[in-house]
């Protein structure tokens, strides 16, 4: 199995502050995202990813986020196996200290 690329919450925050246009996908459940998401993130529940493959573009890199980085890691493995460029935010929202909406 290929190694999944990761990004720390601190690295992600620096990129967002620098104005980089990033593709963020939050794979938590509805009740979890109700408590706040990283601004600009798209919400697609983990179980809905296979049905939403047409949303993803193989030329872009996607950063996946969940509560602690377990589910987003699973999504990363799944999509990487399908040929997508993915990165997992280590520690998930539990480690995120930045702004949420």
XYZ file of N, CA, C and O in Angstrom:
404
model
N 0.842 -1.191 0.000
C 0.000 0.000 0.000
C 0.886 1.253 0.000
O 1.828 1.344 0.773
N 0.554 2.173 -0.849
C 1.333 3.407 -0.932
C 1.114 4.276 0.286
O 0.030 4.324 0.838
N 2.172 4.948 0.691
C 2.106 5.867 1.821
C 1.174 7.036 1.491
O 1.193 7.556 0.381
N 0.353 7.421 2.465
C -0.543 8.573 2.271
C 0.201 9.829 2.699
O 0.813 9.872 3.760
N 0.145 10.861 1.855
C 0.736 12.154 2.209
C -0.095 12.768 3.330
O -1.312 12.598 3.365
N 0.571 13.495 4.234
C -0.154 14.135 5.325
C 0.174 15.621 5.367
O 1.120 16.088 4.715
N -0.629 16.340 6.127
C -0.384 17.753 6.380
C -0.783 17.989 7.833
O -1.757 17.401 8.311
N -0.015 18.789 8.544
C -0.373 19.083 9.930
C -1.370 20.231 9.954
O -1.423 21.029 9.011
N -2.155 20.350 11.027
C -3.082 21.487 11.124
C -2.336 22.824 11.015
O -2.838 23.761 10.397
N -1.120 22.878 11.571
C -0.328 24.113 11.522
C 0.072 24.454 10.082
O -0.026 25.601 9.652
N 0.509 23.440 9.330
C 0.886 23.662 7.924
C -0.327 24.118 7.119
O -0.240 25.035 6.299
N -1.470 23.488 7.373
C -2.692 23.842 6.660
C -3.086 25.288 6.971
O -3.425 26.051 6.075
N -2.992 25.660 8.234
C -3.362 27.015 8.615
C -2.464 28.052 7.922
O -2.942 29.066 7.423
N -1.160 27.758 7.844
C -0.229 28.677 7.166
C -0.595 28.839 5.689
O -0.579 29.932 5.153
N -0.937 27.721 5.038
C -1.319 27.778 3.623
C -2.590 28.610 3.438
O -2.675 29.426 2.525
N -3.569 28.410 4.310
C -4.818 29.168 4.211
C -4.565 30.651 4.456
O -5.097 31.503 3.750
N -3.721 30.959 5.455
C -3.402 32.360 5.752
C -2.658 33.017 4.596
O -2.777 34.211 4.373
N -1.893 32.206 3.853
C -1.144 32.734 2.712
C -2.051 32.901 1.488
O -1.615 33.351 0.440
N -3.319 32.490 1.644
C -4.274 32.660 0.557
C -4.228 31.572 -0.490
O -4.761 31.728 -1.587
N -3.597 30.432 -0.170
C -3.557 29.338 -1.145
C -4.961 28.782 -1.344
O -5.732 28.659 -0.390
N -5.279 28.444 -2.590
C -6.583 27.854 -2.871
C -6.437 26.348 -2.705
O -5.747 25.696 -3.480
N -7.044 25.832 -1.661
C -6.916 24.412 -1.343
C -8.269 23.731 -1.468
O -9.310 24.351 -1.265
N -8.221 22.456 -1.788
C -9.446 21.649 -1.862
C -9.548 20.868 -0.556
O -8.879 19.857 -0.367
N -10.377 21.366 0.363
C -10.563 20.717 1.660
C -11.881 19.957 1.652
O -12.894 20.494 1.223
N -11.854 18.729 2.158
C -13.072 17.928 2.231
C -13.194 17.369 3.644
O -12.306 16.663 4.122
N -14.287 17.717 4.313
C -14.564 17.246 5.672
C -15.470 16.033 5.544
O -16.564 16.126 4.993
N -15.022 14.875 6.058
C -15.781 13.631 5.877
C -16.542 13.215 7.139
O -17.042 12.103 7.227
N -16.663 14.138 8.106
C -17.388 13.802 9.335
C -18.896 13.745 9.083
O -19.380 14.167 8.050
N -19.612 13.259 10.072
C -21.075 13.180 9.981
C -21.686 14.568 10.195
O -21.037 15.464 10.732
N -22.967 14.705 9.809
C -23.658 15.994 9.889
C -23.591 16.624 11.277
O -23.316 17.815 11.422
N -23.849 15.818 12.323
C -23.877 16.383 13.670
C -22.481 16.834 14.122
O -22.351 17.732 14.946
N -21.428 16.234 13.561
C -20.068 16.657 13.905
C -19.714 17.990 13.245
O -19.125 18.859 13.883
N -20.073 18.158 11.982
C -19.729 19.402 11.298
C -20.572 20.569 11.813
O -20.197 21.724 11.660
N -21.687 20.261 12.476
C -22.528 21.323 13.038
C -21.751 22.139 14.068
O -22.025 23.314 14.277
N -20.744 21.529 14.687
C -19.950 22.243 15.694
C -18.837 23.078 15.062
O -18.071 23.718 15.757
N -18.754 23.060 13.741
C -17.783 23.910 13.063
C -16.897 23.160 12.088
O -16.475 22.039 12.350
N -16.655 23.815 10.947
C -15.772 23.281 9.915
C -14.737 24.334 9.569
O -14.957 25.515 9.792
N -13.638 23.900 8.987
C -12.623 24.847 8.511
C -13.261 25.626 7.361
O -13.842 25.019 6.451
N -13.189 26.968 7.392
C -13.799 27.761 6.319
C -13.297 27.318 4.942
O -12.108 27.097 4.757
N -14.240 27.147 4.020
C -13.874 26.748 2.662
C -13.916 25.254 2.432
O -13.807 24.791 1.303
N -14.065 24.470 3.504
C -14.113 23.009 3.343
C -15.460 22.588 2.779
O -16.483 23.203 3.071
N -15.439 21.556 1.961
C -16.679 20.977 1.444
C -17.021 19.784 2.323
O -16.143 19.017 2.690
N -18.293 19.634 2.653
C -18.713 18.522 3.510
C -19.253 17.387 2.647
O -20.263 17.541 1.969
N -18.528 16.259 2.653
C -19.021 15.028 2.018
C -18.779 13.920 3.043
O -17.632 13.590 3.341
N -19.849 13.370 3.598
C -19.684 12.314 4.610
C -18.881 11.142 4.037
O -18.994 10.843 2.853
N -18.105 10.495 4.907
C -17.267 9.377 4.463
C -18.072 8.359 3.664
O -17.642 7.922 2.597
N -19.252 8.004 4.134
C -20.072 7.003 3.451
C -20.588 7.461 2.096
O -21.029 6.642 1.285
N -20.550 8.775 1.855
C -21.043 9.312 0.583
C -19.943 9.509 -0.456
O -20.226 9.885 -1.595
N -18.681 9.281 -0.070
C -17.560 9.514 -0.995
C -17.696 8.688 -2.282
O -17.605 9.238 -3.372
N -17.952 7.355 -2.203
C -18.018 6.577 -3.451
C -19.064 7.108 -4.427
O -18.847 7.091 -5.638
N -20.186 7.623 -3.926
C -21.250 8.141 -4.785
C -20.907 9.526 -5.342
O -21.587 10.014 -6.235
N -19.866 10.152 -4.789
C -19.514 11.514 -5.205
C -18.182 11.593 -5.943
O -17.571 12.662 -6.003
N -17.734 10.488 -6.526
C -16.439 10.489 -7.212
C -16.382 11.505 -8.344
O -15.314 12.029 -8.648
N -17.539 11.838 -8.926
C -17.531 12.797 -10.021
C -17.191 14.214 -9.542
O -16.859 15.077 -10.345
N -17.252 14.453 -8.233
C -16.866 15.756 -7.681
C -15.347 15.951 -7.774
O -14.858 17.055 -7.931
N -14.615 14.857 -7.667
C -13.153 14.925 -7.593
C -12.504 14.975 -8.964
O -12.961 14.348 -9.902
N -11.415 15.747 -9.039
C -10.670 15.951 -10.279
C -9.268 15.369 -10.047
O -8.597 15.744 -9.094
N -8.840 14.466 -10.924
C -7.541 13.808 -10.720
C -6.360 14.760 -10.873
O -5.240 14.416 -10.509
N -6.600 15.972 -11.378
C -5.511 16.941 -11.515
C -5.338 17.804 -10.267
O -4.398 18.585 -10.181
N -6.257 17.688 -9.315
C -6.177 18.506 -8.099
C -5.810 17.638 -6.916
O -6.040 16.433 -6.919
N -5.250 18.283 -5.890
C -4.966 17.560 -4.652
C -6.033 17.929 -3.630
O -6.410 19.091 -3.518
N -6.506 16.938 -2.911
C -7.545 17.140 -1.901
C -6.995 16.845 -0.517
O -6.266 15.869 -0.327
N -7.365 17.694 0.432
C -6.964 17.488 1.826
C -8.211 17.033 2.573
O -9.241 17.719 2.559
N -8.108 15.866 3.194
C -9.257 15.283 3.895
C -9.135 15.479 5.397
O -8.057 15.367 5.969
N -10.293 15.768 6.001
C -10.363 16.121 7.411
C -11.488 15.322 8.062
O -12.564 15.177 7.478
N -11.234 14.825 9.276
C -12.318 14.252 10.081
C -12.055 14.661 11.529
O -11.367 15.644 11.789
N -12.568 13.910 12.489
C -12.417 14.312 13.886
C -10.985 14.105 14.370
O -10.394 14.982 14.963
N -10.432 12.904 14.093
C -9.103 12.595 14.636
C -8.110 12.114 13.579
O -6.989 11.796 13.920
N -8.511 12.024 12.339
C -7.738 11.637 11.157
C -7.812 10.149 10.801
O -7.169 9.721 9.866
N -8.638 9.390 11.496
C -8.811 7.976 11.159
C -9.672 7.770 9.924
O -9.272 7.111 8.962
N -10.884 8.345 9.945
C -11.780 8.188 8.793
C -11.213 8.864 7.556
O -11.296 8.322 6.456
N -10.643 10.063 7.736
C -10.081 10.752 6.569
C -8.924 9.941 5.996
O -8.716 9.910 4.789
N -8.187 9.232 6.852
C -7.112 8.357 6.376
C -7.659 7.235 5.509
O -7.095 6.906 4.466
N -8.793 6.656 5.939
C -9.427 5.592 5.149
C -9.873 6.120 3.789
O -9.705 5.462 2.767
N -10.460 7.320 3.790
C -10.907 7.934 2.535
C -9.702 8.180 1.629
O -9.763 7.931 0.423
N -8.597 8.647 2.216
C -7.379 8.890 1.431
C -6.893 7.615 0.750
O -6.556 7.630 -0.430
N -6.856 6.502 1.498
C -6.424 5.229 0.902
C -7.345 4.841 -0.248
O -6.888 4.450 -1.320
N -8.637 4.959 -0.023
C -9.626 4.596 -1.041
C -9.424 5.431 -2.311
O -9.356 4.889 -3.418
N -9.339 6.756 -2.151
C -9.226 7.619 -3.330
C -7.857 7.517 -3.994
O -7.763 7.578 -5.219
N -6.810 7.336 -3.193
C -5.473 7.200 -3.786
C -5.427 5.946 -4.654
O -4.842 5.960 -5.740
N -6.085 4.880 -4.191
C -6.151 3.643 -4.977
C -6.873 3.868 -6.308
O -6.660 3.139 -7.267
N -7.750 4.871 -6.370
C -8.490 5.182 -7.597
C -7.740 6.197 -8.464
O -8.255 6.637 -9.484
N -6.548 6.613 -8.008
C -5.738 7.514 -8.813
C -5.850 8.994 -8.481
O -5.410 9.846 -9.245
N -6.433 9.309 -7.318
C -6.561 10.717 -6.927
C -5.398 11.148 -6.048
O -4.789 10.324 -5.368
N -5.110 12.471 -6.079
C -4.051 13.039 -5.234
C -4.699 13.466 -3.925
O -5.601 14.312 -3.912
N -4.232 12.863 -2.835
C -4.864 13.111 -1.541
C -3.832 13.398 -0.463
O -2.652 13.043 -0.596
N -4.301 14.036 0.590
C -3.473 14.332 1.748
C -4.391 14.268 2.967
O -5.535 14.708 2.889
N -3.904 13.726 4.060
C -4.710 13.579 5.278
C -4.241 14.593 6.321
O -3.046 14.705 6.571
N -5.178 15.353 6.906
C -4.800 16.282 7.975
C -4.642 15.490 9.266
O -5.603 14.953 9.813
N -3.400 15.422 9.740
C -3.041 14.656 10.938
C -3.725 15.233 12.175
O -3.711 16.445 12.377
N -4.323 14.359 12.968
C -4.925 14.805 14.219
C -6.345 15.312 14.077
O -7.056 15.480 15.060
N -6.770 15.561 12.833
C -8.143 15.977 12.588
C -8.550 17.250 13.311
O -7.713 18.036 13.754
N -9.856 17.441 13.434
C -10.391 18.655 14.037
C -10.045 18.750 15.525
O -10.055 19.834 16.095
N -9.717 17.617 16.145
C -9.294 17.665 17.553
C -8.023 18.487 17.707
O -7.762 19.082 18.752
N -7.205 18.529 16.646
C -5.927 19.265 16.695
C -6.003 20.629 16.025
O -5.027 21.360 16.013
N -7.139 20.961 15.430
C -7.277 22.225 14.698
C -7.500 23.372 15.678
O -8.426 23.330 16.483
N -6.650 24.393 15.601
C -6.798 25.539 16.510
C -7.254 26.779 15.750
O -7.484 27.823 16.353
N -7.355 26.661 14.416
C -7.743 27.806 13.601
C -9.230 28.092 13.643
O -9.984 27.501 14.415
N -9.616 28.988 12.774
C -11.002 29.429 12.676
C -11.905 28.288 12.191
O -11.467 27.437 11.433
N -13.139 28.304 12.662
C -14.149 27.373 12.132
C -15.402 28.180 11.831
O -15.606 29.255 12.381
N -16.218 27.622 10.940
C -17.491 28.288 10.583
C -18.641 27.335 10.819
O -18.503 26.154 10.633
